């Protein structure tokens, strides 16, 4: 968990905010810490913000005892939870870089003839270790290497390969990532990684920008809950690696990556006009999605 994360709890009914002052406690490595406590969302959302950012490696414990009551005076069932603040992978010596996702994905078929090929890693890479002899694209029909432009993108965590020429229709291709690829503190990948995809029989060059064709909450909505899940539908598949997610955001994909669902951990303010700009994304050929947004008014629950 990030070191500056707020702690957010959802109660089953409205709480008596005054009763939480002595009943709600947070400790860091066994020591009680200070912070701001706010109750919102019809009294059901409890948000704690520490005065000082949590330390890496710390054990955080959260307690609510039975002194806390709802607005009718009923005592809450005692609650206790804990979690650890972990360091980023690149700050832990000996943690090897490993791939998390491929686009086009492994064994994908019907791929456009001008794909932007990407491999996402669990941590930042040393760009000097990502070279054309360690990252190759091979035409499976004849074993030839397809010359490509190579780069490291997305905050140094993604290898990107763009073929210099248009690929051949109805043909298989294999991407190989050499074991000598390194993270920023010199840990090597250790094993070669490879995956394959196939262009479409009637594939074409994709030069069209994806467009959002539906958004929830719909534009102009009112009374929107304070913890909405945004649901976005595109007119074509997008590259899930490219979706510009943020810290504290939960993201999932559906309908062959034509739909994206995401939510944020921090609730919205009550009775407030909100404009949500859909995070940037591209399709599998690198075409940027047309900007889109939705405006709505939150409720109080």
mmCIF file of C-alpha atoms in Angstrom, residues 159-298:
data_model
loop_
_atom_site.group_PDB
_atom_site.id
_atom_site.type_symbol
_atom_site.label_atom_id
_atom_site.label_comp_id
_atom_site.label_asym_id
_atom_site.label_seq_id
_atom_site.Cartn_x
_atom_site.Cartn_y
_atom_site.Cartn_z
ATOM 1 C CA UNK A 159 9.123 -2.131 -23.391
ATOM 2 C CA UNK A 160 7.648 -0.859 -26.662
ATOM 3 C CA UNK A 161 8.406 -2.233 -30.109
ATOM 4 C CA UNK A 162 7.055 -0.634 -33.304
ATOM 5 C CA UNK A 163 7.787 -2.474 -36.581
ATOM 6 C CA UNK A 164 9.473 -0.271 -39.193
ATOM 7 C CA UNK A 165 7.280 -1.751 -41.947
ATOM 8 C CA UNK A 166 3.709 -2.962 -42.236
ATOM 9 C CA UNK A 167 3.346 -6.602 -41.175
ATOM 10 C CA UNK A 168 2.001 -9.337 -43.462
ATOM 11 C CA UNK A 169 -1.617 -10.457 -43.201
ATOM 12 C CA UNK A 170 -2.452 -13.919 -41.829
ATOM 13 C CA UNK A 171 1.056 -14.387 -40.450
ATOM 14 C CA UNK A 172 2.385 -15.396 -37.046
ATOM 15 C CA UNK A 173 4.987 -13.336 -35.209
ATOM 16 C CA UNK A 174 7.002 -14.007 -32.050
ATOM 17 C CA UNK A 175 8.472 -11.440 -29.655
ATOM 18 C CA UNK A 176 11.417 -12.486 -27.469
ATOM 19 C CA UNK A 177 12.749 -10.644 -24.416
ATOM 20 C CA UNK A 178 16.260 -11.708 -23.428
ATOM 21 C CA UNK A 179 17.096 -12.784 -19.877
ATOM 22 C CA UNK A 180 19.776 -10.051 -19.639
ATOM 23 C CA UNK A 181 17.219 -7.231 -19.479
ATOM 24 C CA UNK A 182 17.767 -5.428 -16.151
ATOM 25 C CA UNK A 183 15.874 -3.278 -13.667
ATOM 26 C CA UNK A 184 17.343 0.024 -12.465
ATOM 27 C CA UNK A 185 19.462 -1.569 -9.738
ATOM 28 C CA UNK A 186 20.968 -4.254 -11.991
ATOM 29 C CA UNK A 187 18.771 -7.280 -11.251
ATOM 30 C CA UNK A 188 18.382 -9.323 -14.430
ATOM 31 C CA UNK A 189 15.228 -10.904 -15.803
ATOM 32 C CA UNK A 190 16.941 -14.326 -15.524
ATOM 33 C CA UNK A 191 14.801 -16.185 -18.095
ATOM 34 C CA UNK A 192 13.993 -15.438 -21.715
ATOM 35 C CA UNK A 193 10.359 -14.447 -22.233
ATOM 36 C CA UNK A 194 8.476 -14.816 -25.509
ATOM 37 C CA UNK A 195 4.964 -14.707 -26.870
ATOM 38 C CA UNK A 196 3.299 -14.919 -30.267
ATOM 39 C CA UNK A 197 0.386 -13.341 -32.108
ATOM 40 C CA UNK A 198 -1.133 -13.617 -35.580
ATOM 41 C CA UNK A 199 -2.259 -10.873 -37.930
ATOM 42 C CA UNK A 200 -5.733 -11.074 -39.400
ATOM 43 C CA UNK A 201 -6.571 -12.736 -42.719
ATOM 44 C CA UNK A 202 -8.218 -9.517 -43.862
ATOM 45 C CA UNK A 203 -6.264 -7.261 -41.522
ATOM 46 C CA UNK A 204 -5.721 -3.620 -42.417
ATOM 47 C CA UNK A 205 -3.633 -0.737 -41.162
ATOM 48 C CA UNK A 206 -5.436 0.799 -38.183
ATOM 49 C CA UNK A 207 -5.175 4.594 -38.258
ATOM 50 C CA UNK A 208 -8.493 5.400 -36.538
ATOM 51 C CA UNK A 209 -8.670 6.852 -33.029
ATOM 52 C CA UNK A 210 -10.878 4.899 -30.611
ATOM 53 C CA UNK A 211 -13.931 6.796 -29.412
ATOM 54 C CA UNK A 212 -15.982 6.527 -26.234
ATOM 55 C CA UNK A 213 -19.568 5.618 -27.147
ATOM 56 C CA UNK A 214 -21.038 5.307 -23.635
ATOM 57 C CA UNK A 215 -20.152 6.396 -20.091
ATOM 58 C CA UNK A 216 -21.650 5.682 -16.693
ATOM 59 C CA UNK A 217 -22.496 7.709 -14.650
ATOM 60 C CA UNK A 218 -24.197 9.363 -17.652
ATOM 61 C CA UNK A 219 -23.577 13.028 -18.357
ATOM 62 C CA UNK A 220 -26.098 15.186 -16.483
ATOM 63 C CA UNK A 221 -26.816 12.628 -13.739
ATOM 64 C CA UNK A 222 -27.676 13.735 -10.221
ATOM 65 C CA UNK A 223 -27.675 11.951 -6.877
ATOM 66 C CA UNK A 224 -24.637 9.907 -7.901
ATOM 67 C CA UNK A 225 -23.178 7.822 -5.040
ATOM 68 C CA UNK A 226 -19.945 9.029 -3.479
ATOM 69 C CA UNK A 227 -18.081 5.852 -4.477
ATOM 70 C CA UNK A 228 -19.067 5.407 -8.136
ATOM 71 C CA UNK A 229 -17.679 2.805 -10.502
ATOM 72 C CA UNK A 230 -17.031 4.443 -13.855
ATOM 73 C CA UNK A 231 -17.949 2.270 -16.836
ATOM 74 C CA UNK A 232 -16.627 3.287 -20.257
ATOM 75 C CA UNK A 233 -17.394 1.632 -23.595
ATOM 76 C CA UNK A 234 -15.207 2.210 -26.668
ATOM 77 C CA UNK A 235 -15.948 1.523 -30.326
ATOM 78 C CA UNK A 236 -12.862 -0.719 -30.562
ATOM 79 C CA UNK A 237 -10.479 -2.596 -28.319
ATOM 80 C CA UNK A 238 -8.001 -0.476 -26.385
ATOM 81 C CA UNK A 239 -4.552 -1.375 -25.120
ATOM 82 C CA UNK A 240 -5.062 -2.079 -21.407
ATOM 83 C CA UNK A 241 -1.373 -1.352 -20.710
ATOM 84 C CA UNK A 242 -1.858 2.164 -22.076
ATOM 85 C CA UNK A 243 -4.813 3.030 -19.824
ATOM 86 C CA UNK A 244 -3.558 5.857 -17.600
ATOM 87 C CA UNK A 245 -4.564 4.502 -14.211
ATOM 88 C CA UNK A 246 -3.691 6.414 -11.045
ATOM 89 C CA UNK A 247 -2.642 5.507 -7.514
ATOM 90 C CA UNK A 248 -5.631 4.272 -5.565
ATOM 91 C CA UNK A 249 -7.541 3.284 -8.711
ATOM 92 C CA UNK A 250 -8.988 -0.182 -9.308
ATOM 93 C CA UNK A 251 -9.301 -1.033 -13.031
ATOM 94 C CA UNK A 252 -10.795 -3.979 -14.910
ATOM 95 C CA UNK A 253 -11.526 -4.699 -18.571
ATOM 96 C CA UNK A 254 -14.273 -6.583 -20.389
ATOM 97 C CA UNK A 255 -15.729 -7.276 -23.845
ATOM 98 C CA UNK A 256 -12.311 -7.972 -25.404
ATOM 99 C CA UNK A 257 -10.954 -4.703 -23.942
ATOM 100 C CA UNK A 258 -13.739 -2.591 -25.463
ATOM 101 C CA UNK A 259 -15.030 -1.790 -21.982
ATOM 102 C CA UNK A 260 -13.224 -0.393 -18.942
ATOM 103 C CA UNK A 261 -14.535 -0.264 -15.372
ATOM 104 C CA UNK A 262 -12.640 1.729 -12.778
ATOM 105 C CA UNK A 263 -13.127 3.260 -9.349
ATOM 106 C CA UNK A 264 -11.095 5.271 -6.873
ATOM 107 C CA UNK A 265 -10.528 4.443 -3.225
ATOM 108 C CA UNK A 266 -11.192 7.992 -1.999
ATOM 109 C CA UNK A 267 -14.901 8.941 -2.022
ATOM 110 C CA UNK A 268 -16.203 12.049 -3.762
ATOM 111 C CA UNK A 269 -17.498 15.064 -1.813
ATOM 112 C CA UNK A 270 -21.223 15.271 -1.094
ATOM 113 C CA UNK A 271 -23.690 17.328 -3.170
ATOM 114 C CA UNK A 272 -20.964 18.515 -5.527
ATOM 115 C CA UNK A 273 -20.727 19.029 -9.285
ATOM 116 C CA UNK A 274 -18.067 16.659 -10.621
ATOM 117 C CA UNK A 275 -16.490 16.392 -14.063
ATOM 118 C CA UNK A 276 -14.720 13.082 -14.622
ATOM 119 C CA UNK A 277 -12.258 13.078 -17.523
ATOM 120 C CA UNK A 278 -11.720 9.569 -18.803
ATOM 121 C CA UNK A 279 -8.037 8.602 -18.429
ATOM 122 C CA UNK A 280 -5.985 8.581 -21.622
ATOM 123 C CA UNK A 281 -5.653 5.355 -23.591
ATOM 124 C CA UNK A 282 -4.630 4.099 -27.018
ATOM 125 C CA UNK A 283 -5.687 1.229 -29.228
ATOM 126 C CA UNK A 284 -3.357 -1.633 -30.155
ATOM 127 C CA UNK A 285 -1.899 0.420 -33.006
ATOM 128 C CA UNK A 286 -1.045 3.367 -30.787
ATOM 129 C CA UNK A 287 -3.882 5.646 -31.885
ATOM 130 C CA UNK A 288 -4.867 7.898 -28.965
ATOM 131 C CA UNK A 289 -8.496 7.716 -27.869
ATOM 132 C CA UNK A 290 -10.577 10.831 -28.426
ATOM 133 C CA UNK A 291 -10.847 12.768 -25.146
ATOM 134 C CA UNK A 292 -14.118 12.214 -23.295
ATOM 135 C CA UNK A 293 -15.670 13.230 -19.988
ATOM 136 C CA UNK A 294 -18.905 13.098 -18.030
ATOM 137 C CA UNK A 295 -20.347 15.674 -15.633
ATOM 138 C CA UNK A 296 -22.713 14.858 -12.790
ATOM 139 C CA UNK A 297 -23.759 15.910 -9.286
ATOM 140 C CA UNK A 298 -23.147 13.670 -6.298
#
